[in-house]
Short mmCIF file of the N, C-alpha and C atoms (twelve columns), coordinates in Angstrom:
data_MODEL
# 
_entry.id   MODEL 
# 
loop_
_atom_site.group_PDB 
_atom_site.id 
_atom_site.type_symbol 
_atom_site.label_atom_id 
_atom_site.label_alt_id 
_atom_site.label_comp_id 
_atom_site.label_asym_id 
_atom_site.label_seq_id 
_atom_site.Cartn_x 
_atom_site.Cartn_y 
_atom_site.Cartn_z 
_atom_site.pdbx_PDB_model_num 
ATOM 1   N N  . MET A 1   185.606 113.790 122.259 1 
ATOM 2   C CA . MET A 1   184.200 113.960 122.633 1 
ATOM 3   C C  . MET A 1   183.328 113.734 121.404 1 
ATOM 4   N N  . PHE A 2   182.254 114.476 121.258 1 
ATOM 5   C CA . PHE A 2   181.330 114.333 120.133 1 
ATOM 6   C C  . PHE A 2   181.615 115.419 119.106 1 
ATOM 7   N N  . LYS A 3   182.454 115.117 118.131 1 
ATOM 8   C CA . LYS A 3   182.817 116.101 117.118 1 
ATOM 9   C C  . LYS A 3   181.739 116.256 116.055 1 
ATOM 10  N N  . HIS A 4   181.028 115.175 115.732 1 
ATOM 11  C CA . HIS A 4   179.967 115.202 114.715 1 
ATOM 12  C C  . HIS A 4   178.679 114.702 115.353 1 
ATOM 13  N N  . ILE A 5   177.690 115.582 115.420 1 
ATOM 14  C CA . ILE A 5   176.415 115.241 116.058 1 
ATOM 15  C C  . ILE A 5   175.296 115.297 115.025 1 
ATOM 16  N N  . ALA A 6   174.521 114.236 114.955 1 
ATOM 17  C CA . ALA A 6   173.305 114.218 114.146 1 
ATOM 18  C C  . ALA A 6   172.174 114.752 115.019 1 
ATOM 19  N N  . VAL A 7   171.355 115.650 114.467 1 
ATOM 20  C CA . VAL A 7   170.309 116.305 115.244 1 
ATOM 21  C C  . VAL A 7   168.955 116.061 114.577 1 
ATOM 22  N N  . ALA A 8   168.029 115.444 115.308 1 
ATOM 23  C CA . ALA A 8   166.673 115.224 114.800 1 
ATOM 24  C C  . ALA A 8   165.904 116.548 114.826 1 
ATOM 25  N N  . VAL A 9   165.232 116.851 113.720 1 
ATOM 26  C CA . VAL A 9   164.501 118.110 113.583 1 
ATOM 27  C C  . VAL A 9   163.054 117.803 113.212 1 
ATOM 28  N N  . ASP A 10  162.095 118.318 114.007 1 
ATOM 29  C CA . ASP A 10  160.683 118.118 113.660 1 
ATOM 30  C C  . ASP A 10  159.959 119.431 113.355 1 
ATOM 31  N N  . PHE A 11  160.673 120.538 113.385 1 
ATOM 32  C CA . PHE A 11  160.127 121.863 113.067 1 
ATOM 33  C C  . PHE A 11  158.999 122.294 113.995 1 
ATOM 34  N N  . SER A 12  158.967 121.775 115.200 1 
ATOM 35  C CA . SER A 12  157.947 122.145 116.181 1 
ATOM 36  C C  . SER A 12  158.471 123.285 117.052 1 
ATOM 37  N N  . LEU A 13  157.655 123.704 118.005 1 
ATOM 38  C CA . LEU A 13  158.109 124.702 118.972 1 
ATOM 39  C C  . LEU A 13  159.284 124.165 119.784 1 
ATOM 40  N N  . ALA A 14  159.291 122.853 120.034 1 
ATOM 41  C CA . ALA A 14  160.404 122.242 120.758 1 
ATOM 42  C C  . ALA A 14  161.701 122.387 119.956 1 
ATOM 43  N N  . TRP A 15  161.611 122.249 118.640 1 
ATOM 44  C CA . TRP A 15  162.786 122.434 117.785 1 
ATOM 45  C C  . TRP A 15  163.273 123.879 117.865 1 
ATOM 46  N N  . ASP A 16  162.361 124.825 117.860 1 
ATOM 47  C CA . ASP A 16  162.753 126.232 117.954 1 
ATOM 48  C C  . ASP A 16  163.594 126.483 119.206 1 
ATOM 49  N N  . VAL A 17  163.184 125.900 120.310 1 
ATOM 50  C CA . VAL A 17  163.921 126.064 121.562 1 
ATOM 51  C C  . VAL A 17  165.282 125.383 121.466 1 
ATOM 52  N N  . MET A 18  165.302 124.138 121.009 1 
ATOM 53  C CA . MET A 18  166.550 123.390 120.941 1 
ATOM 54  C C  . MET A 18  167.530 124.042 119.972 1 
ATOM 55  N N  . SER A 19  167.047 124.532 118.845 1 
ATOM 56  C CA . SER A 19  167.949 125.095 117.836 1 
ATOM 57  C C  . SER A 19  168.719 126.305 118.364 1 
ATOM 58  N N  . ARG A 20  168.107 127.046 119.270 1 
ATOM 59  C CA . ARG A 20  168.789 128.215 119.843 1 
ATOM 60  C C  . ARG A 20  169.983 127.815 120.715 1 
ATOM 61  N N  . HIS A 21  170.000 126.587 121.204 1 
ATOM 62  C CA . HIS A 21  171.075 126.124 122.083 1 
ATOM 63  C C  . HIS A 21  172.178 125.367 121.342 1 
ATOM 64  N N  . LEU A 22  171.950 125.008 120.085 1 
ATOM 65  C CA . LEU A 22  172.938 124.209 119.360 1 
ATOM 66  C C  . LEU A 22  174.303 124.879 119.221 1 
ATOM 67  N N  . PRO A 23  174.384 126.206 119.014 1 
ATOM 68  C CA . PRO A 23  175.720 126.813 118.919 1 
ATOM 69  C C  . PRO A 23  176.588 126.586 120.162 1 
ATOM 70  N N  . LYS A 24  175.981 126.347 121.305 1 
ATOM 71  C CA . LYS A 24  176.735 126.086 122.536 1 
ATOM 72  C C  . LYS A 24  177.550 124.798 122.436 1 
ATOM 73  N N  . LEU A 25  177.136 123.882 121.555 1 
ATOM 74  C CA . LEU A 25  177.849 122.612 121.415 1 
ATOM 75  C C  . LEU A 25  179.275 122.826 120.923 1 
ATOM 76  N N  . ARG A 26  179.507 123.915 120.205 1 
ATOM 77  C CA . ARG A 26  180.855 124.230 119.723 1 
ATOM 78  C C  . ARG A 26  181.820 124.369 120.898 1 
ATOM 79  N N  . GLY A 27  181.348 124.975 121.971 1 
ATOM 80  C CA . GLY A 27  182.180 125.144 123.163 1 
ATOM 81  C C  . GLY A 27  182.500 123.831 123.855 1 
ATOM 82  N N  . TRP A 28  181.788 122.780 123.520 1 
ATOM 83  C CA . TRP A 28  182.020 121.458 124.114 1 
ATOM 84  C C  . TRP A 28  182.777 120.534 123.171 1 
ATOM 85  N N  . GLY A 29  183.319 121.114 122.077 1 
ATOM 86  C CA . GLY A 29  184.141 120.326 121.165 1 
ATOM 87  C C  . GLY A 29  183.456 119.867 119.897 1 
ATOM 88  N N  . CYS A 30  182.184 120.147 119.730 1 
ATOM 89  C CA . CYS A 30  181.480 119.756 118.508 1 
ATOM 90  C C  . CYS A 30  181.966 120.622 117.349 1 
ATOM 91  N N  . GLU A 31  182.224 119.986 116.216 1 
ATOM 92  C CA . GLU A 31  182.667 120.695 115.023 1 
ATOM 93  C C  . GLU A 31  181.616 120.685 113.921 1 
ATOM 94  N N  . ARG A 32  180.800 119.637 113.890 1 
ATOM 95  C CA . ARG A 32  179.859 119.467 112.781 1 
ATOM 96  C C  . ARG A 32  178.509 118.978 113.290 1 
ATOM 97  N N  . LEU A 33  177.446 119.554 112.714 1 
ATOM 98  C CA . LEU A 33  176.079 119.111 112.984 1 
ATOM 99  C C  . LEU A 33  175.418 118.721 111.668 1 
ATOM 100 N N  . THR A 34  174.741 117.595 111.666 1 
ATOM 101 C CA . THR A 34  173.918 117.211 110.523 1 
ATOM 102 C C  . THR A 34  172.477 117.203 111.003 1 
ATOM 103 N N  . LEU A 35  171.671 118.075 110.429 1 
ATOM 104 C CA . LEU A 35  170.262 118.202 110.801 1 
ATOM 105 C C  . LEU A 35  169.454 117.199 109.989 1 
ATOM 106 N N  . LEU A 36  168.626 116.407 110.673 1 
ATOM 107 C CA . LEU A 36  167.875 115.331 110.017 1 
ATOM 108 C C  . LEU A 36  166.380 115.508 110.248 1 
ATOM 109 N N  . HIS A 37  165.614 115.477 109.153 1 
ATOM 110 C CA . HIS A 37  164.152 115.514 109.258 1 
ATOM 111 C C  . HIS A 37  163.608 114.278 108.561 1 
ATOM 112 N N  . VAL A 38  162.690 113.572 109.223 1 
ATOM 113 C CA . VAL A 38  162.123 112.342 108.673 1 
ATOM 114 C C  . VAL A 38  160.648 112.564 108.357 1 
ATOM 115 N N  . LEU A 39  160.284 112.293 107.103 1 
ATOM 116 C CA . LEU A 39  158.878 112.270 106.699 1 
ATOM 117 C C  . LEU A 39  158.359 110.910 107.169 1 
ATOM 118 N N  . SER A 40  157.573 110.912 108.227 1 
ATOM 119 C CA . SER A 40  157.192 109.675 108.897 1 
ATOM 120 C C  . SER A 40  156.285 108.790 108.060 1 
ATOM 121 N N  . SER A 41  156.659 107.528 107.954 1 
ATOM 122 C CA . SER A 41  155.830 106.540 107.258 1 
ATOM 123 C C  . SER A 41  154.910 105.815 108.230 1 
ATOM 124 N N  . ARG A 42  154.932 106.206 109.518 1 
ATOM 125 C CA . ARG A 42  154.094 105.535 110.525 1 
ATOM 126 C C  . ARG A 42  152.662 106.040 110.509 1 
ATOM 127 N N  . TYR A 43  152.433 107.177 109.892 1 
ATOM 128 C CA . TYR A 43  151.089 107.732 109.845 1 
ATOM 129 C C  . TYR A 43  150.308 107.090 108.707 1 
ATOM 130 N N  . PRO A 44  148.986 107.192 108.742 1 
ATOM 131 C CA . PRO A 44  148.198 106.598 107.664 1 
ATOM 132 C C  . PRO A 44  148.621 107.105 106.280 1 
ATOM 133 N N  . GLN A 45  149.119 108.330 106.218 1 
ATOM 134 C CA . GLN A 45  149.585 108.878 104.952 1 
ATOM 135 C C  . GLN A 45  150.920 109.575 105.187 1 
ATOM 136 N N  . VAL A 46  151.936 109.191 104.415 1 
ATOM 137 C CA . VAL A 46  153.239 109.828 104.533 1 
ATOM 138 C C  . VAL A 46  153.115 111.263 104.047 1 
ATOM 139 N N  . PRO A 47  153.728 112.225 104.749 1 
ATOM 140 C CA . PRO A 47  153.691 113.601 104.260 1 
ATOM 141 C C  . PRO A 47  154.135 113.653 102.803 1 
ATOM 142 N N  . ALA A 48  153.489 114.476 102.033 1 
ATOM 143 C CA . ALA A 48  153.729 114.532 100.596 1 
ATOM 144 C C  . ALA A 48  155.198 114.791 100.272 1 
ATOM 145 N N  . GLU A 49  155.738 113.956 99.400  1 
ATOM 146 C CA . GLU A 49  157.113 114.153 98.950  1 
ATOM 147 C C  . GLU A 49  157.255 115.489 98.225  1 
ATOM 148 N N  . THR A 50  156.147 116.036 97.746  1 
ATOM 149 C CA . THR A 50  156.205 117.321 97.056  1 
ATOM 150 C C  . THR A 50  156.621 118.442 98.002  1 
ATOM 151 N N  . HIS A 51  156.529 118.211 99.302  1 
ATOM 152 C CA . HIS A 51  156.948 119.210 100.287 1 
ATOM 153 C C  . HIS A 51  158.412 119.059 100.697 1 
ATOM 154 N N  . ARG A 52  159.066 118.051 100.146 1 
ATOM 155 C CA . ARG A 52  160.467 117.796 100.497 1 
ATOM 156 C C  . ARG A 52  161.323 119.050 100.308 1 
ATOM 157 N N  . ASP A 53  161.115 119.772 99.206  1 
ATOM 158 C CA . ASP A 53  161.910 120.980 98.939  1 
ATOM 159 C C  . ASP A 53  161.750 122.013 100.050 1 
ATOM 160 N N  . GLN A 54  160.541 122.138 100.575 1 
ATOM 161 C CA . GLN A 54  160.305 123.101 101.653 1 
ATOM 162 C C  . GLN A 54  161.068 122.703 102.915 1 
ATOM 163 N N  . TYR A 55  161.042 121.414 103.249 1 
ATOM 164 C CA . TYR A 55  161.774 120.938 104.421 1 
ATOM 165 C C  . TYR A 55  163.282 121.112 104.223 1 
ATOM 166 N N  . GLU A 56  163.768 120.815 103.025 1 
ATOM 167 C CA . GLU A 56  165.192 120.977 102.747 1 
ATOM 168 C C  . GLU A 56  165.607 122.442 102.857 1 
ATOM 169 N N  . ALA A 57  164.751 123.351 102.386 1 
ATOM 170 C CA . ALA A 57  165.051 124.781 102.481 1 
ATOM 171 C C  . ALA A 57  165.099 125.234 103.939 1 
ATOM 172 N N  . ARG A 58  164.183 124.730 104.756 1 
ATOM 173 C CA . ARG A 58  164.184 125.095 106.175 1 
ATOM 174 C C  . ARG A 58  165.422 124.554 106.881 1 
ATOM 175 N N  . LEU A 59  165.820 123.327 106.545 1 
ATOM 176 C CA . LEU A 59  167.042 122.771 107.133 1 
ATOM 177 C C  . LEU A 59  168.259 123.579 106.692 1 
ATOM 178 N N  . ALA A 60  168.289 123.976 105.417 1 
ATOM 179 C CA . ALA A 60  169.413 124.764 104.909 1 
ATOM 180 C C  . ALA A 60  169.515 126.098 105.646 1 
ATOM 181 N N  . ALA A 61  168.384 126.730 105.908 1 
ATOM 182 C CA . ALA A 61  168.389 127.994 106.644 1 
ATOM 183 C C  . ALA A 61  168.922 127.789 108.062 1 
ATOM 184 N N  . SER A 62  168.506 126.714 108.703 1 
ATOM 185 C CA . SER A 62  169.003 126.410 110.048 1 
ATOM 186 C C  . SER A 62  170.499 126.118 110.009 1 
ATOM 187 N N  . ALA A 63  170.937 125.373 108.987 1 
ATOM 188 C CA . ALA A 63  172.360 125.057 108.850 1 
ATOM 189 C C  . ALA A 63  173.168 126.329 108.632 1 
ATOM 190 N N  . ASP A 64  172.645 127.251 107.832 1 
ATOM 191 C CA . ASP A 64  173.348 128.516 107.584 1 
ATOM 192 C C  . ASP A 64  173.544 129.300 108.884 1 
ATOM 193 N N  . ALA A 65  172.530 129.306 109.736 1 
ATOM 194 C CA . ALA A 65  172.634 130.004 111.018 1 
ATOM 195 C C  . ALA A 65  173.713 129.358 111.894 1 
ATOM 196 N N  . LEU A 66  173.826 128.049 111.830 1 
ATOM 197 C CA . LEU A 66  174.844 127.351 112.616 1 
ATOM 198 C C  . LEU A 66  176.248 127.605 112.068 1 
ATOM 199 N N  . LYS A 67  176.347 127.767 110.750 1 
ATOM 200 C CA . LYS A 67  177.645 128.077 110.139 1 
ATOM 201 C C  . LYS A 67  178.144 129.439 110.613 1 
ATOM 202 N N  . VAL A 68  177.223 130.386 110.737 1 
ATOM 203 C CA . VAL A 68  177.587 131.709 111.246 1 
ATOM 204 C C  . VAL A 68  178.159 131.594 112.658 1 
ATOM 205 N N  . ALA A 69  177.660 130.616 113.412 1 
ATOM 206 C CA . ALA A 69  178.133 130.398 114.790 1 
ATOM 207 C C  . ALA A 69  179.448 129.620 114.830 1 
ATOM 208 N N  . GLY A 70  179.997 129.266 113.651 1 
ATOM 209 C CA . GLY A 70  181.298 128.607 113.606 1 
ATOM 210 C C  . GLY A 70  181.268 127.096 113.509 1 
ATOM 211 N N  . LEU A 71  180.103 126.519 113.229 1 
ATOM 212 C CA . LEU A 71  179.983 125.062 113.094 1 
ATOM 213 C C  . LEU A 71  179.848 124.674 111.625 1 
ATOM 214 N N  . GLN A 72  180.346 123.518 111.273 1 
ATOM 215 C CA . GLN A 72  180.019 122.941 109.973 1 
ATOM 216 C C  . GLN A 72  178.615 122.378 110.121 1 
ATOM 217 N N  . ALA A 73  177.758 122.614 109.147 1 
ATOM 218 C CA . ALA A 73  176.376 122.132 109.277 1 
ATOM 219 C C  . ALA A 73  175.778 121.845 107.914 1 
ATOM 220 N N  . ASP A 74  174.972 120.797 107.879 1 
ATOM 221 C CA . ASP A 74  174.214 120.468 106.680 1 
ATOM 222 C C  . ASP A 74  172.927 119.788 107.120 1 
ATOM 223 N N  . GLY A 75  172.051 119.472 106.170 1 
ATOM 224 C CA . GLY A 75  170.776 118.850 106.502 1 
ATOM 225 C C  . GLY A 75  170.380 117.793 105.501 1 
ATOM 226 N N  . ARG A 76  169.546 116.868 105.967 1 
ATOM 227 C CA . ARG A 76  169.024 115.794 105.106 1 
ATOM 228 C C  . ARG A 76  167.578 115.522 105.458 1 
ATOM 229 N N  . VAL A 77  166.783 115.256 104.424 1 
ATOM 230 C CA . VAL A 77  165.383 114.873 104.596 1 
ATOM 231 C C  . VAL A 77  165.214 113.478 104.009 1 
ATOM 232 N N  . VAL A 78  164.611 112.570 104.788 1 
ATOM 233 C CA . VAL A 78  164.343 111.208 104.328 1 
ATOM 234 C C  . VAL A 78  162.930 110.816 104.732 1 
ATOM 235 N N  . ALA A 79  162.419 109.767 104.116 1 
ATOM 236 C CA . ALA A 79  161.119 109.220 104.498 1 
ATOM 237 C C  . ALA A 79  161.340 107.868 105.157 1 
ATOM 238 N N  . GLY A 80  160.493 107.540 106.135 1 
ATOM 239 C CA . GLY A 80  160.596 106.243 106.801 1 
ATOM 240 C C  . GLY A 80  160.100 106.317 108.218 1 
ATOM 241 N N  . ASP A 81  160.317 105.245 108.957 1 
ATOM 242 C CA . ASP A 81  159.997 105.218 110.378 1 
ATOM 243 C C  . ASP A 81  161.014 106.121 111.074 1 
ATOM 244 N N  . PRO A 82  160.553 107.147 111.798 1 
ATOM 245 C CA . PRO A 82  161.489 108.126 112.347 1 
ATOM 246 C C  . PRO A 82  162.645 107.536 113.158 1 
ATOM 247 N N  . ALA A 83  162.355 106.672 114.114 1 
ATOM 248 C CA . ALA A 83  163.425 106.142 114.968 1 
ATOM 249 C C  . ALA A 83  164.441 105.361 114.146 1 
ATOM 250 N N  . ALA A 84  163.970 104.465 113.311 1 
ATOM 251 C CA . ALA A 84  164.884 103.648 112.505 1 
ATOM 252 C C  . ALA A 84  165.666 104.503 111.515 1 
ATOM 253 N N  . ALA A 85  164.995 105.447 110.874 1 
ATOM 254 C CA . ALA A 85  165.665 106.300 109.885 1 
ATOM 255 C C  . ALA A 85  166.738 107.163 110.538 1 
ATOM 256 N N  . LEU A 86  166.439 107.723 111.699 1 
ATOM 257 C CA . LEU A 86  167.421 108.562 112.388 1 
ATOM 258 C C  . LEU A 86  168.671 107.764 112.757 1 
ATOM 259 N N  . ILE A 87  168.467 106.572 113.270 1 
ATOM 260 C CA . ILE A 87  169.604 105.726 113.652 1 
ATOM 261 C C  . ILE A 87  170.406 105.325 112.425 1 
ATOM 262 N N  . ASP A 88  169.713 104.923 111.355 1 
ATOM 263 C CA . ASP A 88  170.407 104.504 110.133 1 
ATOM 264 C C  . ASP A 88  171.243 105.633 109.547 1 
ATOM 265 N N  . ILE A 89  170.677 106.827 109.483 1 
ATOM 266 C CA . ILE A 89  171.413 107.951 108.898 1 
ATOM 267 C C  . ILE A 89  172.580 108.353 109.796 1 
ATOM 268 N N  . ALA A 90  172.364 108.380 111.101 1 
ATOM 269 C CA . ALA A 90  173.455 108.727 112.018 1 
ATOM 270 C C  . ALA A 90  174.633 107.779 111.823 1 
ATOM 271 N N  . ARG A 91  174.351 106.494 111.677 1 
ATOM 272 C CA . ARG A 91  175.423 105.529 111.432 1 
ATOM 273 C C  . ARG A 91  176.076 105.770 110.076 1 
ATOM 274 N N  . GLU A 92  175.248 105.986 109.058 1 
ATOM 275 C CA . GLU A 92  175.736 106.180 107.692 1 
ATOM 276 C C  . GLU A 92  176.697 107.370 107.585 1 
ATOM 277 N N  . ILE A 93  176.394 108.453 108.270 1 
ATOM 278 C CA . ILE A 93  177.223 109.658 108.173 1 
ATOM 279 C C  . ILE A 93  178.369 109.664 109.185 1 
ATOM 280 N N  . GLY A 94  178.425 108.654 110.032 1 
ATOM 281 C CA . GLY A 94  179.508 108.555 111.004 1 
ATOM 282 C C  . GLY A 94  179.385 109.524 112.161 1 
ATOM 283 N N  . ALA A 95  178.155 109.844 112.537 1 
ATOM 284 C CA . ALA A 95  177.943 110.754 113.668 1 
ATOM 285 C C  . ALA A 95  178.387 110.077 114.966 1 
ATOM 286 N N  . ASP A 96  178.920 110.880 115.864 1 
ATOM 287 C CA . ASP A 96  179.349 110.366 117.162 1 
ATOM 288 C C  . ASP A 96  178.177 110.161 118.112 1 
ATOM 289 N N  . CYS A 97  177.097 110.902 117.895 1 
ATOM 290 C CA . CYS A 97  175.891 110.719 118.700 1 
ATOM 291 C C  . CYS A 97  174.695 111.306 117.951 1 
ATOM 292 N N  . LEU A 98  173.520 110.988 118.450 1 
ATOM 293 C CA . LEU A 98  172.263 111.474 117.877 1 
ATOM 294 C C  . LEU A 98  171.547 112.271 118.955 1 
ATOM 295 N N  . LEU A 99  171.246 113.515 118.649 1 
ATOM 296 C CA . LEU A 99  170.564 114.400 119.583 1 
ATOM 297 C C  . LEU A 99  169.110 114.541 119.133 1 
ATOM 298 N N  . ALA A 100 168.200 114.150 120.006 1 
ATOM 299 C CA . ALA A 100 166.772 114.267 119.709 1 
ATOM 300 C C  . ALA A 100 166.087 114.874 120.917 1 
ATOM 301 N N  . GLY A 101 165.538 116.042 120.725 1 
ATOM 302 C CA . GLY A 101 164.847 116.712 121.815 1 
ATOM 303 C C  . GLY A 101 163.443 116.173 121.964 1 
ATOM 304 N N  . SER A 102 162.693 116.765 122.850 1 
ATOM 305 C CA . SER A 102 161.301 116.395 123.045 1 
ATOM 306 C C  . SER A 102 160.526 116.740 121.785 1 
ATOM 307 N N  . HIS A 103 159.698 115.803 121.315 1 
ATOM 308 C CA . HIS A 103 158.925 116.110 120.110 1 
ATOM 309 C C  . HIS A 103 157.878 117.163 120.427 1 
ATOM 310 N N  . GLY A 104 157.419 117.833 119.398 1 
ATOM 311 C CA . GLY A 104 156.486 118.932 119.595 1 
ATOM 312 C C  . GLY A 104 155.036 118.554 119.393 1 
ATOM 313 N N  . HIS A 105 154.693 117.291 119.542 1 
ATOM 314 C CA . HIS A 105 153.307 116.860 119.344 1 
ATOM 315 C C  . HIS A 105 152.496 117.063 120.616 1 
ATOM 316 N N  . SER A 106 151.214 117.282 120.417 1 
ATOM 317 C CA . SER A 106 150.315 117.386 121.563 1 
ATOM 318 C C  . SER A 106 149.845 115.994 121.970 1 
ATOM 319 N N  . THR A 107 149.250 115.900 123.137 1 
ATOM 320 C CA . THR A 107 148.701 114.628 123.607 1 
ATOM 321 C C  . THR A 107 147.620 114.132 122.649 1 
ATOM 322 N N  . LEU A 108 146.803 115.026 122.154 1 
ATOM 323 C CA . LEU A 108 145.747 114.655 121.208 1 
ATOM 324 C C  . LEU A 108 146.356 114.085 119.917 1 
ATOM 325 N N  . HIS A 109 147.390 114.737 119.422 1 
ATOM 326 C CA . HIS A 109 148.086 114.262 118.214 1 
ATOM 327 C C  . HIS A 109 148.623 112.861 118.448 1 
ATOM 328 N N  . ASP A 110 149.291 112.656 119.591 1 
ATOM 329 C CA . ASP A 110 149.841 111.345 119.908 1 
ATOM 330 C C  . ASP A 110 148.764 110.273 120.035 1 
ATOM 331 N N  . PHE A 111 147.607 110.649 120.583 1 
ATOM 332 C CA . PHE A 111 146.522 109.697 120.765 1 
ATOM 333 C C  . PHE A 111 146.041 109.173 119.406 1 
ATOM 334 N N  . PHE A 112 145.864 110.072 118.449 1 
ATOM 335 C CA . PHE A 112 145.318 109.672 117.152 1 
ATOM 336 C C  . PHE A 112 146.370 109.135 116.180 1 
ATOM 337 N N  . LEU A 113 147.568 109.675 116.218 1 
ATOM 338 C CA . LEU A 113 148.571 109.306 115.215 1 
ATOM 339 C C  . LEU A 113 149.766 108.574 115.797 1 
ATOM 340 N N  . GLY A 114 149.891 108.530 117.096 1 
ATOM 341 C CA . GLY A 114 151.018 107.836 117.723 1 
ATOM 342 C C  . GLY A 114 152.138 108.803 118.042 1 
ATOM 343 N N  . SER A 115 153.017 108.371 118.903 1 
ATOM 344 C CA . SER A 115 154.121 109.228 119.346 1 
ATOM 345 C C  . SER A 115 155.355 108.916 118.524 1 
# 
């Protein structure tokens, strides 16, 4: 089945909901999760690289919670076009699949900055 799953993380309310369900993947044969956050280059201004440490710390905290649930877990933060970056990293790390939940943007956000 899917032993190694790459998981897209946007730190939205949607992520909060999805993260609570990730430990259930262990019961379906998943052994490892790699949490991925992309600093989007599609916006007029890429989120400041100076915040990278904060995103990495949040991913590490999420990974630690998953380790307690019996999964191997780690996280990575990259900059780029979200869709392309997620696919590239999933391939690079040898993930069996890529899990991406509903993004946490509002309709107004999508209208001005794109989905």
